PDB file of N, CA and C in Angstrom:
ATOM      1  N   UNK E   1       0.878  -0.922   0.230  1.00 69.00           N
ATOM      2  CA  UNK E   1       0.148   0.282   0.259  1.00 69.00           C
ATOM      3  C   UNK E   1       1.032   1.325   0.258  1.00 69.00           C
ATOM      4  N   UNK E   2       2.139   1.505   1.048  1.00 79.00           N
ATOM      5  CA  UNK E   2       3.207   2.387   0.150  1.00 79.00           C
ATOM      6  C   UNK E   2       3.526   3.499  -0.721  1.00 79.00           C
ATOM      7  N   UNK E   3       3.014   2.313  -1.850  1.00 88.00           N
ATOM      8  CA  UNK E   3       3.637   2.293  -3.521  1.00 88.00           C
ATOM      9  C   UNK E   3       2.427   3.162  -3.814  1.00 88.00           C
ATOM     10  N   UNK E   4       1.793   2.718  -3.518  1.00 91.00           N
ATOM     11  CA  UNK E   4       0.414   3.014  -3.825  1.00 91.00           C
ATOM     12  C   UNK E   4      -0.534   4.641  -3.342  1.00 91.00           C
ATOM     13  N   UNK E   5       0.394   5.097  -2.527  1.00 90.00           N
ATOM     14  CA  UNK E   5      -0.426   5.996  -1.594  1.00 90.00           C
ATOM     15  C   UNK E   5       1.035   6.806  -2.330  1.00 90.00           C
ATOM     16  N   UNK E   6       1.783   6.289  -1.903  1.00 92.00           N
ATOM     17  CA  UNK E   6       3.056   7.705  -3.172  1.00 92.00           C
ATOM     18  C   UNK E   6       2.683   8.023  -3.838  1.00 92.00           C
ATOM     19  N   UNK E   7       2.459   6.869  -4.557  1.00 93.00           N
ATOM     20  CA  UNK E   7       1.724   6.905  -6.398  1.00 93.00           C
ATOM     21  C   UNK E   7       0.411   8.550  -6.450  1.00 93.00           C
ATOM     22  N   UNK E   8       0.025   7.979  -5.294  1.00 94.00           N
ATOM     23  CA  UNK E   8      -1.609   8.816  -5.266  1.00 94.00           C
ATOM     24  C   UNK E   8      -1.480   9.807  -5.240  1.00 94.00           C
ATOM     25  N   UNK E   9      -0.240  10.438  -4.071  1.00 93.00           N
ATOM     26  CA  UNK E   9      -0.462  11.091  -3.904  1.00 93.00           C
ATOM     27  C   UNK E   9       0.251  11.927  -4.959  1.00 93.00           C
ATOM     28  N   UNK E  10       1.602  11.407  -5.455  1.00 94.00           N
ATOM     29  CA  UNK E  10       2.478  12.260  -6.605  1.00 94.00           C
ATOM     30  C   UNK E  10       1.410  12.420  -8.442  1.00 94.00           C
ATOM     31  N   UNK E  11       0.605  11.769  -8.488  1.00 94.00           N
ATOM     32  CA  UNK E  11      -0.865  12.144  -9.463  1.00 94.00           C
ATOM     33  C   UNK E  11      -1.362  13.572  -8.832  1.00 94.00           C
ATOM     34  N   UNK E  12      -1.349  14.008  -7.399  1.00 94.00           N
ATOM     35  CA  UNK E  12      -2.314  15.220  -7.289  1.00 94.00           C
ATOM     36  C   UNK E  12      -3.565  15.002  -7.278  1.00 94.00           C
ATOM     37  N   UNK E  13      -4.241  13.690  -7.645  1.00 94.00           N
ATOM     38  CA  UNK E  13      -5.639  13.515  -7.227  1.00 94.00           C
ATOM     39  C   UNK E  13      -5.592  11.938  -8.617  1.00 94.00           C
ATOM     40  N   UNK E  14      -5.161  12.772  -9.512  1.00 96.00           N
ATOM     41  CA  UNK E  14      -5.955  12.668 -11.366  1.00 96.00           C
ATOM     42  C   UNK E  14      -4.772  10.793 -12.370  1.00 96.00           C
ATOM     43  N   UNK E  15      -5.871  10.220 -12.062  1.00 94.00           N
ATOM     44  CA  UNK E  15      -5.380   8.267 -12.586  1.00 94.00           C
ATOM     45  C   UNK E  15      -4.004   8.862 -14.465  1.00 94.00           C
ATOM     46  N   UNK E  16      -3.150   8.722 -14.762  1.00 90.00           N
ATOM     47  CA  UNK E  16      -2.006   8.835 -14.944  1.00 90.00           C
ATOM     48  C   UNK E  16      -2.065   7.065 -16.644  1.00 90.00           C
ATOM     49  N   UNK E  17      -2.734   7.092 -17.231  1.00 89.00           N
ATOM     50  CA  UNK E  17      -3.464   7.820 -18.640  1.00 89.00           C
ATOM     51  C   UNK E  17      -4.649   8.141 -18.523  1.00 89.00           C
ATOM     52  N   UNK E  18      -5.218   9.136 -18.848  1.00 89.00           N
ATOM     53  CA  UNK E  18      -7.441   9.463 -18.672  1.00 89.00           C
ATOM     54  C   UNK E  18      -7.335  10.851 -18.127  1.00 89.00           C
ATOM     55  N   UNK E  19      -6.753  10.910 -16.438  1.00 92.00           N
ATOM     56  CA  UNK E  19      -7.342  11.865 -16.268  1.00 92.00           C
ATOM     57  C   UNK E  19      -7.877  11.840 -14.713  1.00 92.00           C
ATOM     58  N   UNK E  20      -8.491  10.362 -15.282  1.00 95.00           N
ATOM     59  CA  UNK E  20      -9.867  10.215 -14.124  1.00 95.00           C
ATOM     60  C   UNK E  20      -9.771  11.087 -12.584  1.00 95.00           C
ATOM     61  N   UNK E  21     -10.840  11.292 -11.961  1.00 96.00           N
ATOM     62  CA  UNK E  21     -10.135  12.046 -10.306  1.00 96.00           C
ATOM     63  C   UNK E  21      -9.810  10.663  -9.774  1.00 96.00           C
ATOM     64  N   UNK E  22      -9.338  10.424  -8.502  1.00 96.00           N
ATOM     65  CA  UNK E  22      -8.066   8.811  -7.572  1.00 96.00           C
ATOM     66  C   UNK E  22      -8.928   9.950  -6.720  1.00 96.00           C
ATOM     67  N   UNK E  23      -9.768   8.414  -5.275  1.00 97.00           N
ATOM     68  CA  UNK E  23      -9.483   9.150  -3.789  1.00 97.00           C
ATOM     69  C   UNK E  23      -9.179   7.705  -3.087  1.00 97.00           C
ATOM     70  N   UNK E  24      -8.619   8.051  -2.184  1.00 96.00           N
ATOM     71  CA  UNK E  24      -8.570   7.473  -1.298  1.00 96.00           C
ATOM     72  C   UNK E  24      -9.080   6.517  -0.485  1.00 96.00           C
ATOM     73  N   UNK E  25      -9.461   5.223  -0.498  1.00 95.00           N
ATOM     74  CA  UNK E  25     -10.833   5.037   1.082  1.00 95.00           C
ATOM     75  C   UNK E  25     -10.039   4.975   2.014  1.00 95.00           C
ATOM     76  N   UNK E  26     -10.841   4.789   3.528  1.00 92.00           N
ATOM     77  CA  UNK E  26      -9.570   4.612   3.997  1.00 92.00           C
ATOM     78  C   UNK E  26     -10.254   4.114   5.144  1.00 92.00           C
ATOM     79  N   UNK E  27      -9.826   3.100   6.083  1.00 89.00           N
ATOM     80  CA  UNK E  27     -10.973   1.888   6.293  1.00 89.00           C
ATOM     81  C   UNK E  27     -12.241   1.824   7.148  1.00 89.00           C
ATOM     82  N   UNK E  28     -12.673   3.272   8.109  1.00 89.00           N
ATOM     83  CA  UNK E  28     -12.922   3.670   8.522  1.00 89.00           C
ATOM     84  C   UNK E  28     -14.149   3.715   7.435  1.00 89.00           C
ATOM     85  N   UNK E  29     -14.649   4.159   5.479  1.00 91.00           N
ATOM     86  CA  UNK E  29     -15.506   4.059   5.069  1.00 91.00           C
ATOM     87  C   UNK E  29     -15.433   5.357   4.508  1.00 91.00           C
ATOM     88  N   UNK E  30     -14.414   6.710   5.011  1.00 94.00           N
ATOM     89  CA  UNK E  30     -14.195   7.921   4.578  1.00 94.00           C
ATOM     90  C   UNK E  30     -12.869   7.606   3.558  1.00 94.00           C
ATOM     91  N   UNK E  31     -13.172   8.943   2.823  1.00 96.00           N
ATOM     92  CA  UNK E  31     -12.812   8.811   1.443  1.00 96.00           C
ATOM     93  C   UNK E  31     -12.169  10.738   1.388  1.00 96.00           C
ATOM     94  N   UNK E  32     -10.753  10.242   1.220  1.00 96.00           N
ATOM     95  CA  UNK E  32      -9.720  11.808   1.324  1.00 96.00           C
ATOM     96  C   UNK E  32      -8.882  12.307   0.465  1.00 96.00           C
ATOM     97  N   UNK E  33      -8.877  13.068  -0.355  1.00 96.00           N
ATOM     98  CA  UNK E  33      -8.355  13.365  -2.183  1.00 96.00           C
ATOM     99  C   UNK E  33      -6.427  13.603  -1.442  1.00 96.00           C
ATOM    100  N   UNK E  34      -6.219  13.755  -2.740  1.00 96.00           N
ATOM    101  CA  UNK E  34      -4.891  13.991  -2.114  1.00 96.00           C
ATOM    102  C   UNK E  34      -3.771  14.767  -1.375  1.00 96.00           C
ATOM    103  N   UNK E  35      -4.500  15.652  -2.191  1.00 96.00           N
ATOM    104  CA  UNK E  35      -3.866  17.558  -1.056  1.00 96.00           C
ATOM    105  C   UNK E  35      -3.513  17.190   0.736  1.00 96.00           C
ATOM    106  N   UNK E  36      -4.815  16.269   0.821  1.00 95.00           N
ATOM    107  CA  UNK E  36      -5.711  16.114   2.544  1.00 95.00           C
ATOM    108  C   UNK E  36      -3.963  14.821   3.005  1.00 95.00           C
ATOM    109  N   UNK E  37      -3.448  13.729   1.924  1.00 94.00           N
ATOM    110  CA  UNK E  37      -3.365  12.790   2.217  1.00 94.00           C
ATOM    111  C   UNK E  37      -1.662  12.903   2.249  1.00 94.00           C
ATOM    112  N   UNK E  38      -0.487  14.371   1.182  1.00 95.00           N
ATOM    113  CA  UNK E  38       0.017  14.269   0.899  1.00 95.00           C
ATOM    114  C   UNK E  38      -0.098  15.289   3.001  1.00 95.00           C
ATOM    115  N   UNK E  39      -0.184  15.645   2.578  1.00 94.00           N
ATOM    116  CA  UNK E  39      -0.213  16.894   4.591  1.00 94.00           C
ATOM    117  C   UNK E  39      -0.174  15.923   6.010  1.00 94.00           C
ATOM    118  N   UNK E  40      -0.863  14.641   4.990  1.00 91.00           N
ATOM    119  CA  UNK E  40      -1.413  14.103   6.339  1.00 91.00           C
ATOM    120  C   UNK E  40      -0.227  12.861   6.154  1.00 91.00           C
ATOM    121  N   UNK E  41       0.592  12.963   4.870  1.00 92.00           N
ATOM    122  CA  UNK E  41       1.141  11.386   5.367  1.00 92.00           C
ATOM    123  C   UNK E  41       1.951  10.531   6.604  1.00 92.00           C
ATOM    124  N   UNK E  42       2.709  11.034   7.725  1.00 89.00           N
ATOM    125  CA  UNK E  42       3.928  10.510   8.756  1.00 89.00           C
ATOM    126  C   UNK E  42       2.079   9.809   8.652  1.00 89.00           C
ATOM    127  N   UNK E  43       0.384  10.139   8.831  1.00 87.00           N
ATOM    128  CA  UNK E  43      -0.396   9.446  10.395  1.00 87.00           C
ATOM    129  C   UNK E  43      -0.518   8.637   9.136  1.00 87.00           C
ATOM    130  N   UNK E  44      -1.163   8.781   7.660  1.00 88.00           N
ATOM    131  CA  UNK E  44      -1.707   8.139   7.230  1.00 88.00           C
ATOM    132  C   UNK E  44      -0.887   6.132   7.274  1.00 88.00           C
ATOM    133  N   UNK E  45       0.814   6.388   7.431  1.00 85.00           N
ATOM    134  CA  UNK E  45       1.212   5.651   7.191  1.00 85.00           C
ATOM    135  C   UNK E  45       2.435   4.941   8.888  1.00 85.00           C
ATOM    136  N   UNK E  46       1.127   5.370   9.682  1.00 82.00           N
ATOM    137  CA  UNK E  46       1.693   5.261  10.582  1.00 82.00           C
ATOM    138  C   UNK E  46       0.731   4.834  11.994  1.00 82.00           C
ATOM    139  N   UNK E  47      -0.396   5.214  10.820  1.00 71.00           N
ATOM    140  CA  UNK E  47      -2.363   4.165  11.171  1.00 71.00           C
ATOM    141  C   UNK E  47      -2.269   3.652  12.301  1.00 71.00           C
ATOM    142  N   UNK E  48      -2.849   3.777  13.698  1.00 65.00           N
ATOM    143  CA  UNK E  48      -2.448   2.473  14.457  1.00 65.00           C
ATOM    144  C   UNK E  48      -4.463   2.814  14.666  1.00 65.00           C
ATOM    145  N   UNK E  49      -4.772   3.718  14.249  1.00 65.00           N
ATOM    146  CA  UNK E  49      -6.238   2.911  14.960  1.00 65.00           C
ATOM    147  C   UNK E  49      -6.972   2.874  13.260  1.00 65.00           C
ATOM    148  N   UNK E  50      -8.166   2.305  13.444  1.00 68.00           N
ATOM    149  CA  UNK E  50      -9.343   2.560  11.871  1.00 68.00           C
ATOM    150  C   UNK E  50      -8.247   3.626  11.022  1.00 68.00           C
ATOM    151  N   UNK E  51      -8.786   5.196  11.857  1.00 73.00           N
ATOM    152  CA  UNK E  51      -9.091   6.122  10.815  1.00 73.00           C
ATOM    153  C   UNK E  51      -8.153   6.298  10.232  1.00 73.00           C
ATOM    154  N   UNK E  52      -6.761   5.443   9.669  1.00 81.00           N
ATOM    155  CA  UNK E  52      -6.344   6.695   9.042  1.00 81.00           C
ATOM    156  C   UNK E  52      -5.510   5.245   8.740  1.00 81.00           C
ATOM    157  N   UNK E  53      -5.446   4.316   8.458  1.00 88.00           N
ATOM    158  CA  UNK E  53      -5.651   3.499   8.186  1.00 88.00           C
ATOM    159  C   UNK E  53      -6.350   3.172   6.614  1.00 88.00           C
ATOM    160  N   UNK E  54      -5.609   3.322   5.312  1.00 91.00           N
ATOM    161  CA  UNK E  54      -5.694   3.878   4.337  1.00 91.00           C
ATOM    162  C   UNK E  54      -5.898   1.682   3.376  1.00 91.00           C
ATOM    163  N   UNK E  55      -7.069   2.206   1.919  1.00 91.00           N
ATOM    164  CA  UNK E  55      -7.700   0.710   1.940  1.00 91.00           C
ATOM    165  C   UNK E  55      -6.911  -0.030   0.573  1.00 91.00           C
ATOM    166  N   UNK E  56      -7.602   1.592  -0.284  1.00 94.00           N
ATOM    167  CA  UNK E  56      -7.339   1.725  -1.612  1.00 94.00           C
ATOM    168  C   UNK E  56      -7.421   3.434  -1.794  1.00 94.00           C
ATOM    169  N   UNK E  57      -7.268   2.972  -3.280  1.00 95.00           N
ATOM    170  CA  UNK E  57      -6.934   3.869  -3.976  1.00 95.00           C
ATOM    171  C   UNK E  57      -8.301   4.041  -5.202  1.00 95.00           C
ATOM    172  N   UNK E  58      -8.584   4.814  -5.390  1.00 96.00           N
ATOM    173  CA  UNK E  58     -10.069   4.281  -6.733  1.00 96.00           C
ATOM    174  C   UNK E  58     -10.633   5.498  -7.763  1.00 96.00           C
ATOM    175  N   UNK E  59     -11.294   5.306  -8.580  1.00 96.00           N
ATOM    176  CA  UNK E  59     -11.454   5.450  -9.421  1.00 96.00           C
ATOM    177  C   UNK E  59     -12.619   6.391  -9.293  1.00 96.00           C
ATOM    178  N   UNK E  60     -13.376   7.155  -9.604  1.00 96.00           N
ATOM    179  CA  UNK E  60     -14.566   8.368  -9.023  1.00 96.00           C
ATOM    180  C   UNK E  60     -14.921   8.630  -9.760  1.00 96.00           C
ATOM    181  N   UNK E  61     -15.954   7.475 -10.498  1.00 94.00           N
ATOM    182  CA  UNK E  61     -15.985   6.796 -12.135  1.00 94.00           C
ATOM    183  C   UNK E  61     -17.810   8.545 -11.553  1.00 94.00           C
ATOM    184  N   UNK E  62     -18.436   7.339 -11.713  1.00 92.00           N
ATOM    185  CA  UNK E  62     -19.544   8.301 -11.572  1.00 92.00           C
ATOM    186  C   UNK E  62     -20.654   8.975  -9.825  1.00 92.00           C
ATOM    187  N   UNK E  63     -20.676   8.920  -9.968  1.00 92.00           N
ATOM    188  CA  UNK E  63     -22.131  10.426  -9.781  1.00 92.00           C
ATOM    189  C   UNK E  63     -21.729  11.443  -8.644  1.00 92.00           C
ATOM    190  N   UNK E  64     -22.771  11.633  -7.814  1.00 93.00           N
ATOM    191  CA  UNK E  64     -22.153  13.091  -7.278  1.00 93.00           C
ATOM    192  C   UNK E  64     -21.528  12.747  -6.743  1.00 93.00           C
ATOM    193  N   UNK E  65     -20.277  14.226  -6.127  1.00 94.00           N
ATOM    194  CA  UNK E  65     -18.992  14.502  -5.814  1.00 94.00           C
ATOM    195  C   UNK E  65     -18.518  14.049  -4.305  1.00 94.00           C
ATOM    196  N   UNK E  66     -17.974  12.808  -4.316  1.00 96.00           N
ATOM    197  CA  UNK E  66     -17.809  12.503  -2.406  1.00 96.00           C
ATOM    198  C   UNK E  66     -16.433  14.450  -1.940  1.00 96.00           C
ATOM    199  N   UNK E  67     -17.286  13.948  -0.489  1.00 96.00           N
ATOM    200  CA  UNK E  67     -16.286  15.623  -0.366  1.00 96.00           C
ATOM    201  C   UNK E  67     -15.184  14.641   0.850  1.00 96.00           C
ATOM    202  N   UNK E  68     -13.946  15.020   0.254  1.00 96.00           N
ATOM    203  CA  UNK E  68     -12.903  14.191   1.235  1.00 96.00           C
ATOM    204  C   UNK E  68     -13.165  14.426   3.304  1.00 96.00           C
ATOM    205  N   UNK E  69     -13.218  13.520   3.900  1.00 94.00           N
ATOM    206  CA  UNK E  69     -13.468  14.158   4.576  1.00 94.00           C
ATOM    207  C   UNK E  69     -12.799  14.509   5.522  1.00 94.00           C
ATOM    208  N   UNK E  70     -11.214  14.960   5.431  1.00 93.00           N
ATOM    209  CA  UNK E  70      -9.809  15.881   5.757  1.00 93.00           C
ATOM    210  C   UNK E  70      -9.950  17.171   5.446  1.00 93.00           C
ATOM    211  N   UNK E  71     -10.528  17.337   4.592  1.00 94.00           N
ATOM    212  CA  UNK E  71     -10.440  18.407   4.519  1.00 94.00           C
ATOM    213  C   UNK E  71     -11.706  19.641   3.410  1.00 94.00           C
ATOM    214  N   UNK E  72     -12.401  18.999   3.191  1.00 95.00           N
ATOM    215  CA  UNK E  72     -14.622  19.580   2.606  1.00 95.00           C
ATOM    216  C   UNK E  72     -14.373  19.326   1.378  1.00 95.00           C
ATOM    217  N   UNK E  73     -12.783  19.663   1.022  1.00 95.00           N
ATOM    218  CA  UNK E  73     -13.618  19.411  -0.325  1.00 95.00           C
ATOM    219  C   UNK E  73     -13.538  18.069  -1.637  1.00 95.00           C
ATOM    220  N   UNK E  74     -14.829  18.885  -2.783  1.00 95.00           N
ATOM    221  CA  UNK E  74     -14.513  18.058  -3.042  1.00 95.00           C
ATOM    222  C   UNK E  74     -14.410  17.082  -3.967  1.00 95.00           C
ATOM    223  N   UNK E  75     -14.581  15.355  -4.346  1.00 95.00           N
ATOM    224  CA  UNK E  75     -13.584  15.347  -5.650  1.00 95.00           C
ATOM    225  C   UNK E  75     -15.038  14.976  -6.324  1.00 95.00           C
ATOM    226  N   UNK E  76     -14.683  15.730  -7.435  1.00 94.00           N
ATOM    227  CA  UNK E  76     -15.756  15.168  -8.992  1.00 94.00           C
ATOM    228  C   UNK E  76     -15.820  13.851  -9.487  1.00 94.00           C
ATOM    229  N   UNK E  77     -16.852  13.391  -9.812  1.00 94.00           N
ATOM    230  CA  UNK E  77     -16.397  11.649 -10.847  1.00 94.00           C
ATOM    231  C   UNK E  77     -16.018  12.542 -11.704  1.00 94.00           C
ATOM    232  N   UNK E  78     -16.122  11.466 -12.615  1.00 93.00           N
ATOM    233  CA  UNK E  78     -15.954  11.175 -13.578  1.00 93.00           C
ATOM    234  C   UNK E  78     -16.214  11.428 -15.166  1.00 93.00           C
ATOM    235  N   UNK E  79     -18.032  10.899 -14.755  1.00 90.00           N
ATOM    236  CA  UNK E  79     -19.090  11.286 -15.520  1.00 90.00           C
ATOM    237  C   UNK E  79     -20.369  11.887 -15.080  1.00 90.00           C
ATOM    238  N   UNK E  80     -19.321  13.068 -13.587  1.00 79.00           N
ATOM    239  CA  UNK E  80     -20.951  13.638 -13.828  1.00 79.00           C
ATOM    240  C   UNK E  80     -21.676  13.239 -12.389  1.00 79.00           C
ATOM    241  N   UNK E  81     -22.734  13.333 -12.188  1.00 69.00           N
ATOM    242  CA  UNK E  81     -23.956  13.530 -11.189  1.00 69.00           C
ATOM    243  C   UNK E  81     -25.290  12.037 -11.042  1.00 69.00           C
ATOM    244  N   UNK E  82     -25.466  12.808 -13.279  1.00 62.00           N
ATOM    245  CA  UNK E  82     -26.608  11.981 -13.127  1.00 62.00           C
ATOM    246  C   UNK E  82     -26.452  11.246 -15.199  1.00 62.00           C
ATOM    247  N   UNK E  83     -27.232  10.330 -15.224  1.00 54.00           N
ATOM    248  CA  UNK E  83     -26.698   9.519 -15.408  1.00 54.00           C
ATOM    249  C   UNK E  83     -28.158   9.744 -17.353  1.00 54.00           C
ATOM    250  N   UNK E  84     -27.844  10.990 -17.751  1.00 48.00           N
ATOM    251  CA  UNK E  84     -28.889  11.070 -18.758  1.00 48.00           C
ATOM    252  C   UNK E  84     -28.584  10.237 -20.301  1.00 48.00           C
ATOM    253  N   UNK E  85     -29.496  10.109 -20.606  1.00 48.00           N
ATOM    254  CA  UNK E  85     -29.919   9.575 -21.284  1.00 48.00           C
ATOM    255  C   UNK E  85     -30.232   9.716 -22.920  1.00 48.00           C
TER     256      UNK E  85
END
């Protein structure tokens, strides 16, 4: 997970190739963005409690924006909030 976390932080929160928005899922079910992960890197790496334990980095494909649990910033989805047919 260390390498995945470092790559997420270096990416600035966007997948390459494609530029899709990324988020970091934590063990408590919350998500954080790359800027918050960078600011709290030491806490995440030394995670002793459930709150700061990273589970996975994922692309936020569609749906409403996710809200970063640490900063309150929105993490927009790649394809928007509503499906238009």
